[in-house]
Coordinates of C-alpha atoms in Angstrom, one line a residue:
M67 CA -5.5 25.9 -4.5
D68 CA -2.5 26.0 -6.2
T69 CA -0.5 26.4 -2.6
L70 CA -1.5 22.6 -1.9
P71 CA 1.1 20.9 -0.1
K72 CA 2.4 18.0 -2.1
T73 CA 2.0 15.0 -0.4
W74 CA 5.2 12.8 -1.6
I75 CA 8.5 13.4 -1.7
R76 CA 11.8 12.9 -4.8
T77 CA 13.6 9.6 -3.1
P78 CA 17.1 8.7 -3.7
L79 CA 18.0 7.0 -6.5
I80 CA 21.6 5.3 -6.0
E81 CA 23.2 2.8 -7.2
S82 CA 23.6 -1.0 -5.9
T83 CA 27.7 -2.8 -6.2
P84 CA 26.2 -6.2 -4.7
L85 CA 23.1 -6.4 -6.9
S86 CA 25.1 -4.6 -10.2
K87 CA 27.3 -8.0 -9.9
A88 CA 24.8 -10.4 -10.2
S89 CA 22.6 -9.2 -12.6
G90 CA 25.6 -7.6 -14.7
C91 CA 24.6 -4.6 -15.4
R92 CA 24.2 -1.1 -14.0
V93 CA 21.6 -1.6 -11.4
F94 CA 20.4 1.5 -9.8
L95 CA 17.2 1.1 -6.5
K96 CA 14.1 4.1 -6.6
L97 CA 13.9 4.0 -2.5
E98 CA 10.0 5.0 -2.8
N99 CA 10.2 2.9 0.7
L100 CA 11.0 6.4 2.3
Q101 CA 8.1 8.3 1.1
P102 CA 6.3 9.6 3.8
S103 CA 3.3 6.7 3.7
G104 CA 5.7 3.7 3.2
S105 CA 5.8 3.8 -0.5
F106 CA 5.1 4.5 -4.0
K107 CA 1.1 4.7 -3.1
A108 CA 1.5 8.4 -1.7
R109 CA 2.7 9.6 -5.1
G110 CA -0.6 7.9 -7.0
I111 CA -3.4 8.5 -3.9
G112 CA -1.9 12.3 -2.9
N113 CA -2.7 13.2 -6.6
Y114 CA -6.0 11.8 -6.6
L115 CA -7.2 13.8 -3.3
I116 CA -5.5 17.1 -4.7
E117 CA -6.8 16.8 -7.6
R118 CA -10.6 16.2 -5.9
I119 CA -10.1 18.9 -3.6
R120 CA -9.8 21.0 -7.0
E121 CA -12.4 20.1 -8.4
H122 CA -14.3 21.9 -4.7
P123 CA -15.2 24.9 -4.0
H124 CA -12.4 26.3 -1.5
G125 CA -12.9 25.0 1.8
A126 CA -15.2 22.4 1.1
S127 CA -15.7 19.9 3.9
L128 CA -14.3 16.8 2.2
H129 CA -13.8 13.4 4.0
F130 CA -12.0 11.0 2.1
F131 CA -12.8 7.2 2.4
S132 CA -10.4 3.9 1.5
S133 CA -11.1 0.3 2.0
S134 CA -7.2 -0.7 2.0
G135 CA -5.3 -1.4 5.8
G136 CA -2.7 -2.0 3.3
N137 CA -0.5 0.7 1.7
A138 CA -3.4 2.6 -0.2
G139 CA -5.0 2.9 3.4
F140 CA -1.8 4.4 4.8
A141 CA -1.4 6.4 2.0
T142 CA -4.4 8.0 2.5
I143 CA -5.1 8.7 5.7
I144 CA -1.3 10.9 5.4
A145 CA -2.2 12.5 2.5
A146 CA -5.6 13.5 3.6
T147 CA -4.5 14.8 6.9
T148 CA -0.6 16.8 4.7
L149 CA -4.0 18.3 2.9
G150 CA -6.1 19.3 6.1
Y151 CA -9.1 16.6 5.7
P152 CA -10.8 13.4 7.2
A153 CA -10.0 10.0 6.1
T154 CA -11.5 6.8 7.0
I155 CA -10.6 3.9 6.4
V156 CA -12.5 0.4 6.7
V157 CA -10.5 -2.5 6.5
P158 CA -11.9 -6.8 7.1
E159 CA -12.5 -8.0 10.6
S160 CA -9.0 -10.2 9.7
T161 CA -7.1 -6.6 10.2
T162 CA -4.6 -6.9 13.2
H163 CA -4.5 -4.6 15.8
H164 CA -1.0 -3.8 15.1
V165 CA -2.3 -1.9 12.0
I166 CA -5.6 -0.9 12.7
Q167 CA -3.7 1.1 15.7
Q168 CA -1.5 2.8 13.4
L169 CA -3.7 3.7 11.4
Q170 CA -5.3 5.5 14.1
E171 CA -2.3 7.2 15.5
L172 CA -2.2 9.1 12.2
G173 CA -5.0 10.4 12.6
A174 CA -8.0 8.2 10.8
E175 CA -11.1 7.1 12.0
V176 CA -11.2 2.4 11.6
V177 CA -14.3 0.9 10.7
Q178 CA -14.6 -2.6 10.6
H179 CA -16.8 -4.1 8.9
G180 CA -16.5 -8.2 6.7
P181 CA -14.7 -10.9 7.0
T182 CA -12.7 -10.0 3.4
W183 CA -11.9 -7.0 1.3
A184 CA -14.7 -7.5 -1.1
E185 CA -17.2 -7.4 1.9
A186 CA -14.8 -3.9 3.6
D187 CA -15.8 -2.6 0.5
A188 CA -19.0 -2.9 -0.9
Y189 CA -20.2 -1.8 2.7
L190 CA -17.7 1.2 2.7
R191 CA -19.6 2.0 -0.9
K192 CA -23.3 1.1 -0.3
D193 CA -23.7 2.2 3.2
L194 CA -21.2 4.6 4.7
L195 CA -20.5 6.8 1.3
P196 CA -24.5 7.7 0.6
H197 CA -24.5 9.0 3.8
V198 CA -21.6 11.4 4.0
P199 CA -23.0 14.4 1.3
D200 CA -19.2 15.4 0.3
G201 CA -17.3 11.4 0.9
V202 CA -14.9 10.5 -1.3
Y203 CA -14.0 7.1 -2.2
V204 CA -10.5 6.3 -3.3
P205 CA -9.4 4.0 -5.4
P206 CA -6.3 2.3 -4.7
F207 CA -4.9 2.2 -8.4
D208 CA -7.6 2.2 -11.2
H209 CA -7.8 6.3 -11.7
E210 CA -6.1 7.9 -14.7
D211 CA -5.5 10.9 -11.5
V212 CA -3.3 8.0 -9.5
W213 CA -1.2 6.5 -12.8
K214 CA -0.3 10.3 -13.2
G215 CA 0.9 10.7 -9.7
N216 CA 2.5 7.5 -10.1
A217 CA 4.5 8.3 -13.3
T218 CA 6.2 11.7 -11.5
M219 CA 9.2 8.9 -10.4
I220 CA 10.9 8.8 -13.7
N221 CA 11.3 12.4 -13.9
E222 CA 12.8 12.0 -10.9
I223 CA 14.9 9.2 -12.4
L224 CA 16.5 10.9 -15.7
E225 CA 17.7 13.6 -13.3
Q226 CA 19.2 11.8 -10.8
L227 CA 20.3 9.4 -13.3
R228 CA 22.4 11.9 -15.1
D229 CA 24.1 12.9 -11.6
Y230 CA 25.8 9.2 -11.8
A231 CA 25.9 8.4 -16.0
G232 CA 26.2 12.0 -17.5
K233 CA 23.5 14.7 -19.3
D234 CA 22.3 12.1 -22.1
A235 CA 21.9 8.9 -19.6
R236 CA 18.6 6.6 -20.0
P237 CA 17.2 3.8 -18.3
D238 CA 17.5 0.9 -20.6
A239 CA 14.6 -1.4 -18.3
V240 CA 12.3 -0.8 -15.2
I241 CA 11.3 -3.4 -13.0
C242 CA 8.4 -3.0 -11.4
S243 CA 5.7 -5.6 -9.1
V244 CA 2.5 -5.5 -10.3
G245 CA -0.8 -5.6 -8.1
G246 CA -3.4 -3.7 -9.6
G247 CA -1.7 -2.0 -12.3
G248 CA -1.0 1.4 -10.7
L249 CA 2.9 1.5 -10.5
L250 CA 3.0 -0.1 -14.3
N251 CA 0.5 2.1 -15.9
G252 CA 2.1 5.5 -13.8
V253 CA 5.9 4.1 -15.3
M254 CA 4.5 3.6 -18.6
L255 CA 2.3 6.6 -18.8
A256 CA 5.5 8.8 -18.2
L257 CA 7.8 6.6 -20.6
E258 CA 4.8 7.2 -23.4
S259 CA 5.2 10.5 -22.8
L260 CA 9.1 10.6 -23.9
P261 CA 9.8 10.4 -27.7
W262 CA 12.5 7.4 -26.6
G263 CA 10.2 6.4 -24.2
R264 CA 9.3 2.8 -26.1
S265 CA 12.5 2.2 -26.4
V266 CA 13.0 1.2 -22.5
R267 CA 11.9 -2.2 -21.6
V268 CA 9.7 -2.6 -19.0
I269 CA 9.5 -6.0 -17.0
A270 CA 6.1 -6.1 -15.2
A271 CA 7.1 -8.8 -11.9
E272 CA 4.0 -11.1 -9.8
T273 CA 4.3 -14.1 -7.6
K274 CA 2.9 -17.1 -7.8
G275 CA -1.1 -16.8 -6.8
A276 CA -0.6 -13.3 -7.2
D277 CA -0.3 -13.5 -11.0
S278 CA -3.8 -11.4 -12.6
L279 CA -1.8 -9.4 -14.8
A280 CA 0.0 -13.0 -16.3
A281 CA -2.7 -15.2 -16.6
S282 CA -4.5 -12.3 -18.2
V283 CA -1.8 -12.3 -21.0
K284 CA -1.7 -16.3 -21.2
A285 CA -5.9 -16.0 -21.4
G286 CA -5.6 -13.1 -23.8
E287 CA -8.5 -11.2 -22.1
L288 CA -8.6 -9.7 -18.8
V289 CA -9.6 -12.8 -15.8
T290 CA -10.5 -12.4 -12.7
L291 CA -8.2 -14.9 -10.1
P292 CA -10.7 -17.2 -7.9
G293 CA -7.7 -15.6 -5.0
I294 CA -5.1 -14.6 -3.9
S295 CA -2.7 -17.6 -2.2
S296 CA 0.6 -15.6 -2.7
I297 CA 2.1 -14.5 0.8
A298 CA 2.9 -11.0 -1.4
T299 CA -0.5 -9.6 0.1
S300 CA 0.3 -5.9 -1.5
L301 CA 0.1 -7.3 -4.8
G302 CA -3.3 -9.3 -4.1
A303 CA -5.6 -7.8 -6.7
T304 CA -7.7 -10.5 -8.0
R305 CA -7.6 -8.7 -11.2
V306 CA -5.8 -5.6 -13.1
S307 CA -7.0 -2.6 -14.8
A308 CA -8.0 -2.6 -18.2
K309 CA -5.1 -0.2 -18.9
S310 CA -2.7 -2.6 -17.3
F311 CA -3.6 -5.5 -19.7
E312 CA -3.7 -2.9 -22.5
Y313 CA 0.2 -1.7 -21.9
A314 CA 1.5 -5.8 -21.1
K315 CA 0.1 -6.5 -25.0
Y316 CA 3.0 -3.4 -25.7
S317 CA 5.9 -4.8 -27.3
N318 CA 8.6 -3.1 -25.2
V319 CA 6.9 -4.8 -21.9
E320 CA 7.2 -8.1 -20.6
T321 CA 5.6 -10.0 -17.7
V322 CA 7.8 -12.7 -15.2
V323 CA 6.3 -14.9 -12.6
L324 CA 8.2 -16.0 -9.3
S325 CA 7.9 -18.0 -6.4
D326 CA 6.8 -17.2 -2.9
D327 CA 10.4 -18.5 -2.1
E328 CA 12.2 -16.5 -4.6
A329 CA 10.3 -13.1 -3.4
I330 CA 11.4 -13.8 0.0
R331 CA 15.0 -15.1 -0.2
A332 CA 15.6 -11.8 -2.8
S333 CA 13.9 -9.1 0.2
I334 CA 16.5 -11.5 3.0
R335 CA 19.4 -10.4 1.0
F336 CA 18.0 -6.7 0.6
A337 CA 18.1 -6.5 3.8
D338 CA 21.4 -8.1 4.4
R339 CA 23.0 -5.9 1.5
T340 CA 21.3 -2.5 2.3
N341 CA 19.9 -2.4 5.7
I342 CA 15.9 -1.4 4.5
L343 CA 13.8 -3.8 4.6
I344 CA 11.4 -5.0 1.9
E345 CA 8.4 -6.8 1.4
P346 CA 8.1 -10.2 -0.9
A347 CA 5.8 -7.7 -3.7
C348 CA 9.1 -6.2 -4.0
G349 CA 11.5 -8.8 -3.1
V350 CA 10.1 -10.4 -5.9
V351 CA 11.7 -7.2 -8.3
C352 CA 14.8 -7.7 -6.5
A353 CA 14.8 -11.5 -7.5
V354 CA 13.8 -11.0 -11.2
S355 CA 17.6 -8.5 -11.2
E356 CA 19.5 -11.4 -9.5
D357 CA 19.3 -14.4 -12.1
K358 CA 21.7 -12.7 -15.0
E359 CA 20.0 -15.4 -17.4
R360 CA 16.7 -14.6 -16.9
L361 CA 17.6 -11.7 -17.5
K362 CA 18.5 -11.9 -20.7
S363 CA 16.0 -14.2 -21.6
L364 CA 13.8 -11.2 -21.4
L365 CA 15.4 -8.3 -22.4
G366 CA 17.8 -9.9 -25.2
D367 CA 21.2 -11.3 -25.5
A368 CA 22.3 -7.8 -26.2
W369 CA 21.3 -7.2 -22.6
G370 CA 24.8 -6.6 -20.7
A371 CA 27.6 -4.2 -18.0
N372 CA 26.7 -1.2 -20.2
K373 CA 22.9 -0.9 -19.4
N374 CA 21.1 0.9 -16.7
L375 CA 18.4 -1.2 -15.0
I376 CA 16.1 0.4 -12.8
L377 CA 14.2 -1.3 -9.8
V378 CA 11.8 0.6 -8.4
I379 CA 11.9 -0.2 -4.7
C380 CA 8.3 0.0 -4.2
G381 CA 8.2 -0.3 -0.4
G382 CA 5.2 -1.3 2.2
R383 CA 4.3 -1.5 5.7
K384 CA 3.7 -5.2 6.2
V385 CA 7.5 -6.2 7.1
S386 CA 9.3 -5.9 10.3
T387 CA 12.9 -6.7 11.5
E388 CA 11.0 -9.9 13.0
V389 CA 9.7 -10.8 10.3
I390 CA 12.8 -11.0 8.6
E391 CA 14.2 -13.2 11.4
A392 CA 11.1 -15.5 10.9
W393 CA 11.8 -16.0 7.2
R394 CA 15.7 -16.7 7.5
A395 CA 14.4 -19.0 10.3
E396 CA 12.1 -20.9 7.7
Y397 CA 14.8 -20.2 4.2
G398 CA 17.6 -20.5 5.8
T399 CA 20.7 -17.6 7.0
K400 CA 22.8 -18.1 4.2
V401 CA 22.5 -15.1 1.8
T402 CA 24.6 -14.6 -1.7

């Protein structure tokens, strides 16, 4: 079992001159879009699969099941294939043919059921899993093994940042997007293990209409959104994990909610500056960093040029050159 292959890679950390100028500090991009599955979920879901395999006798014929046609589903099939196990992805009937074809090309058995994710997920749990003795449900974000996998990026960031800024360099702040909270939980879990971790500010970014964490913080209790109205569907968890809500109460954590318009415009600018395509679920992170005054309001007046800001470029498969150009046509071509 100790020879199990790793299902994620060490991704680059690069300094961004344009974003540093816009932000008024040193901005570093952790390029999780380069993971084999196209997003950071390769870490958490890959680690979850590895831990389930380690729990079973050598050679057990496990079969993994995911109810996501998005980033979690792609992470599941790529991790399962890498580890030598089959995976079934259950998706709603609204899933595009292109996504289904991509999953099948990667080796997944794809089952369509119901008009929504909730119904596809319920079908997986109640109708499919009970008939597969070695079937394993793969949670997209709410499990400690998922968080532990996501936490691995922080140690990488520390090592890589020292190559840029010296052996004593530390991140002063991290901005990550929040859907269900698996990424935030991984970042916080890793920082908690460091003696100075609580001094690192963490900004949890959401888009309006997918802001279940900010809504919970405002209400003082976990709340469930009635639905997802944001274009950033990769952030589309109507309820964040309880652990994310707990972390959001920490003094070094701030939540911020931006509009779809801001997230989309930031995604266009990012594509033009870097030749890297990102979803609005990631664009919201860049949008937060581009506003100096907003950064100061979140991080304090002492924030400035000598600070190191990490942006987790979380990745995602719901974007293409055609999508970027459609956004450009709708939102304008002037990119600053």
